Short mmCIF file of C-alpha atoms in Angstrom, two decimals:
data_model
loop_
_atom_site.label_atom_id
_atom_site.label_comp_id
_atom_site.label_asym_id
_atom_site.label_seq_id
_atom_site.Cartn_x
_atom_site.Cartn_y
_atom_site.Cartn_z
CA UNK A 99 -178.87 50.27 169.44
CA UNK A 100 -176.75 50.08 166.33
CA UNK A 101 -173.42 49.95 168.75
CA UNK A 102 -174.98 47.04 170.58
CA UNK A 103 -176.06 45.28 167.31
CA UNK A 104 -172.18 45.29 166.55
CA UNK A 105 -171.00 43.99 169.36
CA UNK A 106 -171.69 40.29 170.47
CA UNK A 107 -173.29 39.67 173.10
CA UNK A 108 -171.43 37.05 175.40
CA UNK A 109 -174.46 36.16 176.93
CA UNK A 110 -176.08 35.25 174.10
CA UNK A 111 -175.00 31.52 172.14
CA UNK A 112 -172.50 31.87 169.79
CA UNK A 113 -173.48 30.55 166.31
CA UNK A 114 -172.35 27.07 165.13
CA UNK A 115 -170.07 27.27 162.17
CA UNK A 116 -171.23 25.87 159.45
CA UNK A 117 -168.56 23.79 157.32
CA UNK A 118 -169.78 21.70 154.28
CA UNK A 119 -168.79 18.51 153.80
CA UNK A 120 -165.73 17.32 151.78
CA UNK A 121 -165.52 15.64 148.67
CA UNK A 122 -164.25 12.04 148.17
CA UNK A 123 -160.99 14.02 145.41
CA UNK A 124 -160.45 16.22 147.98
CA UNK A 125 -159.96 13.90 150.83
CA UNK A 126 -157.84 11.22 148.53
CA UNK A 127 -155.56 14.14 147.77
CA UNK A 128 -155.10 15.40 151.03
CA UNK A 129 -153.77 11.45 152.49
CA UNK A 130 -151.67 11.13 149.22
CA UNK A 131 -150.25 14.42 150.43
CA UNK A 132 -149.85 12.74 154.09
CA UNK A 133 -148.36 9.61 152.73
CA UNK A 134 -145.78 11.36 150.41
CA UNK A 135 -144.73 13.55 153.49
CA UNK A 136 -144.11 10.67 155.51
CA UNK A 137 -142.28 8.62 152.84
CA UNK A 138 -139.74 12.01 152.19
CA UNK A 139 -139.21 12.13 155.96
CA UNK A 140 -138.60 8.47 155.99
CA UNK A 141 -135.82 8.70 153.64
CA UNK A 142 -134.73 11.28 155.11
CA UNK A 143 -134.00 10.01 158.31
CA UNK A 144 -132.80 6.93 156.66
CA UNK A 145 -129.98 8.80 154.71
CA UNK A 146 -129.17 10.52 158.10
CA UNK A 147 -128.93 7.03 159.68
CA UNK A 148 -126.71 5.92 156.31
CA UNK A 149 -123.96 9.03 157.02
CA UNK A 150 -123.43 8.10 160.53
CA UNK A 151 -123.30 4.46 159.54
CA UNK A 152 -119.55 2.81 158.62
CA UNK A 153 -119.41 3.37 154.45
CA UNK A 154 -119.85 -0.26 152.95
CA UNK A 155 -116.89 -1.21 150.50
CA UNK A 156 -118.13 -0.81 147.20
CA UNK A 157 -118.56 -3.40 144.34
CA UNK A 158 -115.49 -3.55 141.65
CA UNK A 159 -116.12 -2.28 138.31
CA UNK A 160 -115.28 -4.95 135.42
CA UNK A 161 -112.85 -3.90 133.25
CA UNK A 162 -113.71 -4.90 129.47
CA UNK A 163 -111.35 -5.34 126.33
CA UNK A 164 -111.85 -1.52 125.50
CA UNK A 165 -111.10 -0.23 128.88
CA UNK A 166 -107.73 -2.68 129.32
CA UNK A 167 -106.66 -1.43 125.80
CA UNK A 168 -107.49 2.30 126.66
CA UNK A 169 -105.59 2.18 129.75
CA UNK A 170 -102.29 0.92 127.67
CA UNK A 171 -99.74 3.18 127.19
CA UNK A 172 -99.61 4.32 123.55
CA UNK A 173 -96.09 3.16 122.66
CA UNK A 174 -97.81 -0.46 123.64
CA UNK A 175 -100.11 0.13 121.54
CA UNK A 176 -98.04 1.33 118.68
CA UNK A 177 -96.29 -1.88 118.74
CA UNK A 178 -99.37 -4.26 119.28
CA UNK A 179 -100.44 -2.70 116.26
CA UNK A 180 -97.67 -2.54 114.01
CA UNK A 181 -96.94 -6.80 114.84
CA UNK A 182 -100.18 -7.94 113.90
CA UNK A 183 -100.02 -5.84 110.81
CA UNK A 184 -96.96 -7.47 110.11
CA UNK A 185 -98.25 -11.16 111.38
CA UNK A 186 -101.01 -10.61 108.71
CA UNK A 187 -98.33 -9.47 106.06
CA UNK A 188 -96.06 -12.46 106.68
CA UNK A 189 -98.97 -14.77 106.58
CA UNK A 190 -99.82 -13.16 103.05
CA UNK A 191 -96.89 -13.55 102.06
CA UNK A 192 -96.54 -17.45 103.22
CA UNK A 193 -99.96 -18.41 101.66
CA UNK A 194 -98.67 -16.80 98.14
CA UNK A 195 -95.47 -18.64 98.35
CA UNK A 196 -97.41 -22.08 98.68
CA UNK A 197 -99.72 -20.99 95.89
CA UNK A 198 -96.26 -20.28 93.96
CA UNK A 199 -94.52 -23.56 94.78
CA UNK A 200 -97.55 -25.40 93.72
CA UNK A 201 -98.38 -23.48 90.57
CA UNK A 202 -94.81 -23.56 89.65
CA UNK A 203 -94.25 -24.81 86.40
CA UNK A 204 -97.55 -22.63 85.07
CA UNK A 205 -95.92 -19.30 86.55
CA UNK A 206 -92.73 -19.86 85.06
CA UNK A 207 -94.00 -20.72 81.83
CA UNK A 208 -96.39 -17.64 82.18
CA UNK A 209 -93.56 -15.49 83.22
CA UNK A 210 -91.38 -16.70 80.73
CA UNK A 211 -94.27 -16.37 77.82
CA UNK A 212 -94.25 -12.41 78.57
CA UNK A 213 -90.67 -12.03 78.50
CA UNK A 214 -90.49 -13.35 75.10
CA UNK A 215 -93.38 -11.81 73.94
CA UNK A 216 -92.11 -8.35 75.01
CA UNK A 217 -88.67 -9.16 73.73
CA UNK A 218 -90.04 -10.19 70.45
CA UNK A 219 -93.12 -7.52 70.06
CA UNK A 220 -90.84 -5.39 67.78
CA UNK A 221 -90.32 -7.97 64.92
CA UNK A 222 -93.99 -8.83 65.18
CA UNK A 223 -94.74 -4.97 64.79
CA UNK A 224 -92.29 -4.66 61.69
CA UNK A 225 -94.19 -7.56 60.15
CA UNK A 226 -97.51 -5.95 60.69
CA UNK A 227 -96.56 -2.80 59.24
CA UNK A 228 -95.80 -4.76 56.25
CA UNK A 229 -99.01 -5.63 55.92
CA UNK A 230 -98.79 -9.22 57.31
CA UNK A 231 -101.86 -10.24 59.09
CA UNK A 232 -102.30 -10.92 62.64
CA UNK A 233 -101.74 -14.76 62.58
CA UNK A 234 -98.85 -15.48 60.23
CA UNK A 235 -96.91 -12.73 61.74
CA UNK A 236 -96.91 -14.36 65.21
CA UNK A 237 -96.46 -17.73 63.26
CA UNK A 238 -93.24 -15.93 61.72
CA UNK A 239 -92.07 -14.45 64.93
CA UNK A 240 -92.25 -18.03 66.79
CA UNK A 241 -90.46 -19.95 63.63
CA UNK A 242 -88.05 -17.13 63.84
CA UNK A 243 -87.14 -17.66 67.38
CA UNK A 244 -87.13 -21.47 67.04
CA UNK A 245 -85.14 -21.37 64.03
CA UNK A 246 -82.43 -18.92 66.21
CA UNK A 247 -82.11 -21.30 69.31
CA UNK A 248 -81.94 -24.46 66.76
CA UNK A 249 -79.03 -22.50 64.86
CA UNK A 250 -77.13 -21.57 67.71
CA UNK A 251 -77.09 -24.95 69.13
CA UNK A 252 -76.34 -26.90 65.95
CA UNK A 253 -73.80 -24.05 65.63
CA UNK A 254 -71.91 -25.24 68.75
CA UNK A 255 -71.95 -28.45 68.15
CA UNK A 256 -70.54 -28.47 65.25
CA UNK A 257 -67.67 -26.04 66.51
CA UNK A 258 -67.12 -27.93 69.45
CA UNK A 259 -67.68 -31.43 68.46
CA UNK A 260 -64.34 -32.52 67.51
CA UNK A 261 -62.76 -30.67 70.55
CA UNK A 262 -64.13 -33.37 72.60
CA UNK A 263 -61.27 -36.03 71.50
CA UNK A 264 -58.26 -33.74 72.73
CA UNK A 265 -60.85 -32.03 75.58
CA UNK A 266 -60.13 -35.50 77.69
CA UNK A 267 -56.32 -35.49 77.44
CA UNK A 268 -56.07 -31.43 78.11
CA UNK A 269 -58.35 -32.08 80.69
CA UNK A 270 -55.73 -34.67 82.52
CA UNK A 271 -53.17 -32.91 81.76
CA UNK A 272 -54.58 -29.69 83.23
CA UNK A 273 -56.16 -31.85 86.53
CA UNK A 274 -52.85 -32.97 87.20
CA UNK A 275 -50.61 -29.80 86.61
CA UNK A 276 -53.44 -28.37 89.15
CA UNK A 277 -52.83 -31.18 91.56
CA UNK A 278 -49.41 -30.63 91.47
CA UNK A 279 -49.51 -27.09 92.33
CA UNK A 280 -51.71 -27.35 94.78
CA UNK A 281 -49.70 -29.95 96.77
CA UNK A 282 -46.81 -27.63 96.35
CA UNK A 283 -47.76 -24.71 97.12
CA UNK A 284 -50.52 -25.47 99.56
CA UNK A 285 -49.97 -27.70 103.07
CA UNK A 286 -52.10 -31.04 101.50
CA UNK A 287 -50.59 -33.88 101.17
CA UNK A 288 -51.71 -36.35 98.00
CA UNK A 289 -53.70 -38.89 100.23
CA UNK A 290 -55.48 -35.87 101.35
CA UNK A 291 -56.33 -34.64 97.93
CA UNK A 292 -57.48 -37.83 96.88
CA UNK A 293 -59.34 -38.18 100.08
CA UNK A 294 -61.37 -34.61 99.31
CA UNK A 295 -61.84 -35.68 95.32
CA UNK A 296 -63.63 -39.31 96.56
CA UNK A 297 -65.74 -37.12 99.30
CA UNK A 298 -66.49 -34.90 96.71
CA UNK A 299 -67.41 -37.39 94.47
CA UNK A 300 -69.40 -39.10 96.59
CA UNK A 301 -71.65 -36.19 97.86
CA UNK A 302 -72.21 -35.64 93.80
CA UNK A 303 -73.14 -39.40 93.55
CA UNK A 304 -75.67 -39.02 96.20
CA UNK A 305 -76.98 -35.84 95.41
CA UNK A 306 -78.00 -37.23 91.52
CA UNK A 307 -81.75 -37.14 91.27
CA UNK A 308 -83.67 -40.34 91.22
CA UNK A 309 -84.66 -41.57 87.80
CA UNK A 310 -88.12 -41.55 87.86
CA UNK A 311 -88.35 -38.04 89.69
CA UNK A 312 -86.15 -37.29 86.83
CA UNK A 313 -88.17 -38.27 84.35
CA UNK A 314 -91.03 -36.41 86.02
CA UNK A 315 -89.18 -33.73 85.83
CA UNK A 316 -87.98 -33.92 81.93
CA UNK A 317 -92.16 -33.92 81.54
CA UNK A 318 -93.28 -31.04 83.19
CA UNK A 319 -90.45 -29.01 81.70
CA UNK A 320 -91.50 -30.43 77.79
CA UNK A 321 -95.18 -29.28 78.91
CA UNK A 322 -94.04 -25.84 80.08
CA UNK A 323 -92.01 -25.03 77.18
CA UNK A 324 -94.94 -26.46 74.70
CA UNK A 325 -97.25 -24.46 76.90
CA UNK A 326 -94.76 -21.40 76.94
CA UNK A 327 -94.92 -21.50 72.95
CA UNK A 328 -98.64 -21.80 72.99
CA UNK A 329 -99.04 -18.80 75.02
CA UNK A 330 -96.08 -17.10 72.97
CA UNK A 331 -98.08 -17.66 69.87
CA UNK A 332 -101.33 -16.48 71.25
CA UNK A 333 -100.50 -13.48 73.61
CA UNK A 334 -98.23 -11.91 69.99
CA UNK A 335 -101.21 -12.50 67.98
CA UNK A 336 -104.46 -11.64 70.22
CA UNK A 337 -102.18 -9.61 73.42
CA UNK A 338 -103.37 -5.98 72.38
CA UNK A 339 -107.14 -6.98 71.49
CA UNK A 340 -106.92 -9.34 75.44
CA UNK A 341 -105.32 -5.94 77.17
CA UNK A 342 -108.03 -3.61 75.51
CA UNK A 343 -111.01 -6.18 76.30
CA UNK A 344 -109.43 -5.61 80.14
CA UNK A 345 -109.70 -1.54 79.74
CA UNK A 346 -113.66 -1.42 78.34
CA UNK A 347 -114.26 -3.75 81.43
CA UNK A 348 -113.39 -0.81 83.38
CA UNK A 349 -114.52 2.98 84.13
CA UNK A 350 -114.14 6.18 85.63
CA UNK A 351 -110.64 6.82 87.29
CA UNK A 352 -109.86 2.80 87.31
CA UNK A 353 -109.54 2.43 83.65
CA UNK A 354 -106.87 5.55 83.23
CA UNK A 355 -105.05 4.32 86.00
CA UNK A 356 -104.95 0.70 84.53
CA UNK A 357 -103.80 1.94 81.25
CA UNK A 358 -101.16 3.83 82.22
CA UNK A 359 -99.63 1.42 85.02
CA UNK A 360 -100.29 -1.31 82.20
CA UNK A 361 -98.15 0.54 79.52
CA UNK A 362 -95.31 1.33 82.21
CA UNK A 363 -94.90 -2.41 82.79
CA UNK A 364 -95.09 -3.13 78.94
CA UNK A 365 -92.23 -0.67 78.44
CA UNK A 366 -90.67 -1.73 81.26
CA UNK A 367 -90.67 -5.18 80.21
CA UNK A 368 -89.64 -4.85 76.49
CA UNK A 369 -86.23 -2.40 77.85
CA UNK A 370 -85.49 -4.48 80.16
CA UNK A 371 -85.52 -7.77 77.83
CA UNK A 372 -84.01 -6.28 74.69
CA UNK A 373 -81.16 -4.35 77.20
CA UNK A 374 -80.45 -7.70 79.06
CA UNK A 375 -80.06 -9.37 75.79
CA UNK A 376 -77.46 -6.87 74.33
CA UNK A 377 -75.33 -6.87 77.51
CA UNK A 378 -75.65 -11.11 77.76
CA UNK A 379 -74.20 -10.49 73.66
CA UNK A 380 -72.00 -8.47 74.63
CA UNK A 381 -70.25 -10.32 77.99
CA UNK A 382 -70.08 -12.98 75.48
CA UNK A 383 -68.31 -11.85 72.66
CA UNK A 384 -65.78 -10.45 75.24
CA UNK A 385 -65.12 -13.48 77.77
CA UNK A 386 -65.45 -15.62 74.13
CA UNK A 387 -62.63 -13.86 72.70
CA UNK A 388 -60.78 -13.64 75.86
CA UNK A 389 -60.94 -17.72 75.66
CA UNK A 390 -60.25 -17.79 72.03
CA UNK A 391 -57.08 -16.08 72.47
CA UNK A 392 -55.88 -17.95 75.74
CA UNK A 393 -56.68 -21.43 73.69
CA UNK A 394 -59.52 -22.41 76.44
CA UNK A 395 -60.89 -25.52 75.50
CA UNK A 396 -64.60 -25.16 74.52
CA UNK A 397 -64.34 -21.21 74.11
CA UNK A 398 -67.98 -21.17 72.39
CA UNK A 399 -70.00 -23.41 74.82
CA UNK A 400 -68.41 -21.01 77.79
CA UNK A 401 -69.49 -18.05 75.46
CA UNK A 402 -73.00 -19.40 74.98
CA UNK A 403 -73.00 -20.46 78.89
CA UNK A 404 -71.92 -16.42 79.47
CA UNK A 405 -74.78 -15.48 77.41
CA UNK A 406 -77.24 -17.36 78.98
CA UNK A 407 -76.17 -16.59 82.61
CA UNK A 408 -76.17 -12.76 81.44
CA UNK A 409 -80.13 -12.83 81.89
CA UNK A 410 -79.80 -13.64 85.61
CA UNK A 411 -78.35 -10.48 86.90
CA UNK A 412 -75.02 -10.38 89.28
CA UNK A 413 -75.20 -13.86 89.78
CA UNK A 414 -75.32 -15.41 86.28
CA UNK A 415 -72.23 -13.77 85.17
CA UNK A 416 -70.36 -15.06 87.72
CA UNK A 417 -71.02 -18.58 87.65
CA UNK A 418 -70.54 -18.55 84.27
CA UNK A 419 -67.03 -16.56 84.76
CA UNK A 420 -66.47 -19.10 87.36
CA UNK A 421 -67.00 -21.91 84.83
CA UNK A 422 -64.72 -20.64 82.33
CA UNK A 423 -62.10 -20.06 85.12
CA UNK A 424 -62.06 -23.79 85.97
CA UNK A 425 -62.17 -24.92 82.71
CA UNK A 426 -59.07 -22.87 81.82
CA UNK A 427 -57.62 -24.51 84.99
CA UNK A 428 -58.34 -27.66 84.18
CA UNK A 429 -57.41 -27.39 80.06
CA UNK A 430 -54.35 -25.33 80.42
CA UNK A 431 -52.95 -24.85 84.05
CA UNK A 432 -53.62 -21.80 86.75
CA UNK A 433 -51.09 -19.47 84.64
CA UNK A 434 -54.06 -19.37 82.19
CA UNK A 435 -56.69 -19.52 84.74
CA UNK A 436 -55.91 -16.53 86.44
CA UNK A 437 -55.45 -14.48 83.51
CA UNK A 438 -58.97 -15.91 82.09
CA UNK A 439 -60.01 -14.42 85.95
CA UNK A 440 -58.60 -11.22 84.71
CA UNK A 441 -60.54 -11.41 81.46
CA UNK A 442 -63.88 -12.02 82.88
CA UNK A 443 -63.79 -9.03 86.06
CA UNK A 444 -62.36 -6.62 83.52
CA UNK A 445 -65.36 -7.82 81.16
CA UNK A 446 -68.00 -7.79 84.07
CA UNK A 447 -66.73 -4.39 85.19
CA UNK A 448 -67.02 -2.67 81.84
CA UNK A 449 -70.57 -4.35 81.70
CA UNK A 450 -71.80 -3.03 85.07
CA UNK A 451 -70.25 0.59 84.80
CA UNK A 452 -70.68 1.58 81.40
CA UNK A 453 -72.93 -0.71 79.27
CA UNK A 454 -75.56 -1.61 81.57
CA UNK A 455 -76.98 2.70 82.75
CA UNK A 456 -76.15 3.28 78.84
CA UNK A 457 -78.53 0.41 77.68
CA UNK A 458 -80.81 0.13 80.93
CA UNK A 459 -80.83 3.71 81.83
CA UNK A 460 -83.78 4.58 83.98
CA UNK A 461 -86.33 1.87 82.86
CA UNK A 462 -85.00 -0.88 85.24
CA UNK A 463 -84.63 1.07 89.22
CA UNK A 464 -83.77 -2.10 91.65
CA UNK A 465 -81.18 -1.99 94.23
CA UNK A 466 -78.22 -4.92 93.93
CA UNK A 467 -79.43 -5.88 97.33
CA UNK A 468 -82.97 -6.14 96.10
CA UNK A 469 -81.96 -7.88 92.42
CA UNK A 470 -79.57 -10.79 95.07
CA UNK A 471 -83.20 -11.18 97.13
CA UNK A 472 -85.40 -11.79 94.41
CA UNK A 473 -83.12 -13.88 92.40
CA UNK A 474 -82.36 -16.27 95.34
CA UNK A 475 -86.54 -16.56 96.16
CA UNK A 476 -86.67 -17.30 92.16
CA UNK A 477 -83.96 -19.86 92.83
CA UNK A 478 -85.79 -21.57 95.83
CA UNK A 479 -88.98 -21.09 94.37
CA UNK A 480 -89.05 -22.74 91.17
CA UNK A 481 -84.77 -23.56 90.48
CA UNK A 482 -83.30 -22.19 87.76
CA UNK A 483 -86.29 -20.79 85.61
CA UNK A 484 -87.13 -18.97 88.46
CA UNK A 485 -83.96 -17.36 88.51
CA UNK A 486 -84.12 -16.31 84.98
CA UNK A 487 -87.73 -14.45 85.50
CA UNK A 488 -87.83 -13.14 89.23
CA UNK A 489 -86.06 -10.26 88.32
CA UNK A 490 -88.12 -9.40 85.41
CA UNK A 491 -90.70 -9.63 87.36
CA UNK A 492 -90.11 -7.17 90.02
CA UNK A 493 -88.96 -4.86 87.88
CA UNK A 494 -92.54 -4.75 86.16
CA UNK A 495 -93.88 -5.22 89.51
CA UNK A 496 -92.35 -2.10 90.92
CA UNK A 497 -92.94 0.15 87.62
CA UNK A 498 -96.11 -0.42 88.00
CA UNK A 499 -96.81 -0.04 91.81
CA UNK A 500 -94.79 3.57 91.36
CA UNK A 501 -96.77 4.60 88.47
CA UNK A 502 -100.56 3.80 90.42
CA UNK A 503 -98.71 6.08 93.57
CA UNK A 504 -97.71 8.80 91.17
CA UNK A 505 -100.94 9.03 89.71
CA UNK A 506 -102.56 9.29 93.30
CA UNK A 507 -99.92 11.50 94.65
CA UNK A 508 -101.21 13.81 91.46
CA UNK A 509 -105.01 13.57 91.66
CA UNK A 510 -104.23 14.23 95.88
CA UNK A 511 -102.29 17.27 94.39
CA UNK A 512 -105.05 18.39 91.56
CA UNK A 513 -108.20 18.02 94.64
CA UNK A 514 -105.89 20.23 96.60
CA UNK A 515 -105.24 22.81 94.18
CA UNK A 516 -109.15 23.11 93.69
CA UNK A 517 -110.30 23.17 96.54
CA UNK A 518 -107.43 26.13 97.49
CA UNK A 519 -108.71 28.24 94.56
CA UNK A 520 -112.45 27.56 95.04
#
């Protein structure tokens, strides 16, 4: 009985299985299922059916500005570089030469102001140690340069006032005795000589300024020099209470930087003003004697000339050497001339290899090279004035750019050290 029980029976109907229902979740997930099988088999056969297919070409990739400049070689862009650094440099430099040209007159006189101020800064400090106050001391020290230039012209004139009447017959004399060696010795004929001298005199005629630019001119060089004493007056007087207002406007690392660069140009300034004086004196006195002896015509106007071209370095000298040469020619025939040419190279040499590094020494570095530049852009610039202050100038300017490096290079050098030790 109990095996029969186990077995079924196949005659007997075999029980309906009983399945419950499904749910609605159930069912939704089971065709999501469905639909997501279908979809991956889609694609599949769709990226099987893209494989055998020809590949399409593909779209080109724009190239932007970073790309182009990334794909340069670097050389290329080494140079790119270094031009518009030095497009931006030469347009600095264009836009400060128009601000020059047109402020002129005022940076001269400014320019000019200092170099008398630091030229004259030790008589005002003797008078203050004397107990003199602020204001009459400066008062003093601008009477006392006044009084000097008045004295030194009246001087001359007096000298050289009643060479005049001879000057114009030595003067023939000498123009002819130079005519006449000249068409000797030279292949010029006289019609040709007097064909140059009209030319020449001509050009000169032409080139004379017109009289009311002249007069224009007169009156803005009366307003810079009234304007130059003004300042004179004001910067001896108030200069070291104006630089230390500058200094408690600044702090930290600024401020000791300032100070020092400020009292390298001040130095720098006052030796190179008192040395350039002394060696102008002392070219002088030399190529003054050297006249007096050769009886030159007009030996102390071609001193004084000496003396003043003696602040405009290299070239001054030698115009006024070249001055006193043709006068000599002129006066007293070539004979004279050349040995007045002797007179003012041996003078100029003795100047350039042994007075000027034994007054100068270190305080003034500039190259000849660089001194001919910046006298010539002084020249262009703003004539003659600007001659007589470019090179003071630079000098100051590169004292002082050397002293803010050196005090970088040395605070570079001091972090270093620290940080090494720490």
């Amino acid at each position: 009985m109990d095996d029969d029980a186990g077995t079924p029976d196949p005659a007997r109907p075999a029980r309906a299985r009983f399945d419950p229902p499904r749910s609605e979740p159930a069912h939704a997930e089971a065709a999501h299922a469905e639909a997501a099988h279908a979809e991956a088999a889609h694609a599949e056969a769709a990226h099987a059916e893209a494989a055998h297919a020809e590949p399409a070409h593909p779209e080109p990739t724009r190239v932007g500005p970073r790309q182009t400049w990334a794909g340069l070689p670097w050389p290329v862009r080494t140079a790119v570089t270094w031009s518009l650094c030095l497009l931006v440099v030469a347009a600095g430099l264009w836009l400060l030469g128009q601000i020059a040209v047109l402020l002129a007159p005022l940076a001269v006189a400014l320019a000019g102001t200092l170099f008398l101020t630091a030229l004259l800064d030790p008589v005002l400090v003797r008078l203050r140690r004397l107990r003199v106050p602020a204001a009459p001391a400066a008062l003093l020290t601008v009477l006392l340069l006044l009084g000097v230039l008045a004295g030194a012209g009246v001087l001359v004139w007096n000298l050289t006032a009643s060479q005049f009447g001879e000057l114009s017959q030595q003067l023939d004399e000498g123009l002819q005795r130079s005519r006449d060696f000249v068409t000797s010795t030279l292949p010029v004929s006289d019609q040709q000589l007097d064909k140059l001298v009209e030319q020449i005199r001509q050009g000169v005629s032409s080139g004379a300024p017109d009289p009311v630019a002249g007069a224009q001119k007169v009156a803005e060089v009366a307003g810079a020099l009234l304007l130059g004493l003004v300042l004179l007056f004001f910067l001896l007087k108030d200069g070291r209470s104006m630089w230390h207002w500058v200094l408690r406007r600044l702090t930290g690392p600024r401020r000791d930087v300032t100070a020092e660069a400020g009292r390298a140009g001040w130095r720098t300034l006052g030796a190179y003003s008192r040395g350039t004086m002394i060696i102008a004196a002392i070219d002088a006195i030399g190529i003054g004697l050297a006249l007096v002896v050769l009886r030159v015509p007009l030996a102390l106007p071609l001193a004084l000339i000496t003396f003043l071209g003696g602040f405009v370095p290299i070239i001054g000298a030698t115009v006024a050497g070249a001055v006193a040469v043709l006068v000599a020619l002129a006066a007293n025939g070539p004979t004279t001339a050349l040995l007045t040419l002797a007179a003012v190279i041996a003078v100029q040499q003795i100047e350039g290899n042994l007075l000027e590094p034994l007054v100068m020494r270190r305080q003034v570095q500039l190259h000849p090279a660089v001194i001919l530049v910046v006298v010539t852009a002084g020249t262009l610039v703003a004539g003659v004035a600007g001659a007589f202050v470019s090179v003071p100038i630079a000098a100051v300017l590169w004292r002082v750019l050397d002293t803010v490096q050196r005090h970088r290079s040395g605070g570079t050098a001091r972090a270093a050290g620290v940080d090494a030790t720490a």
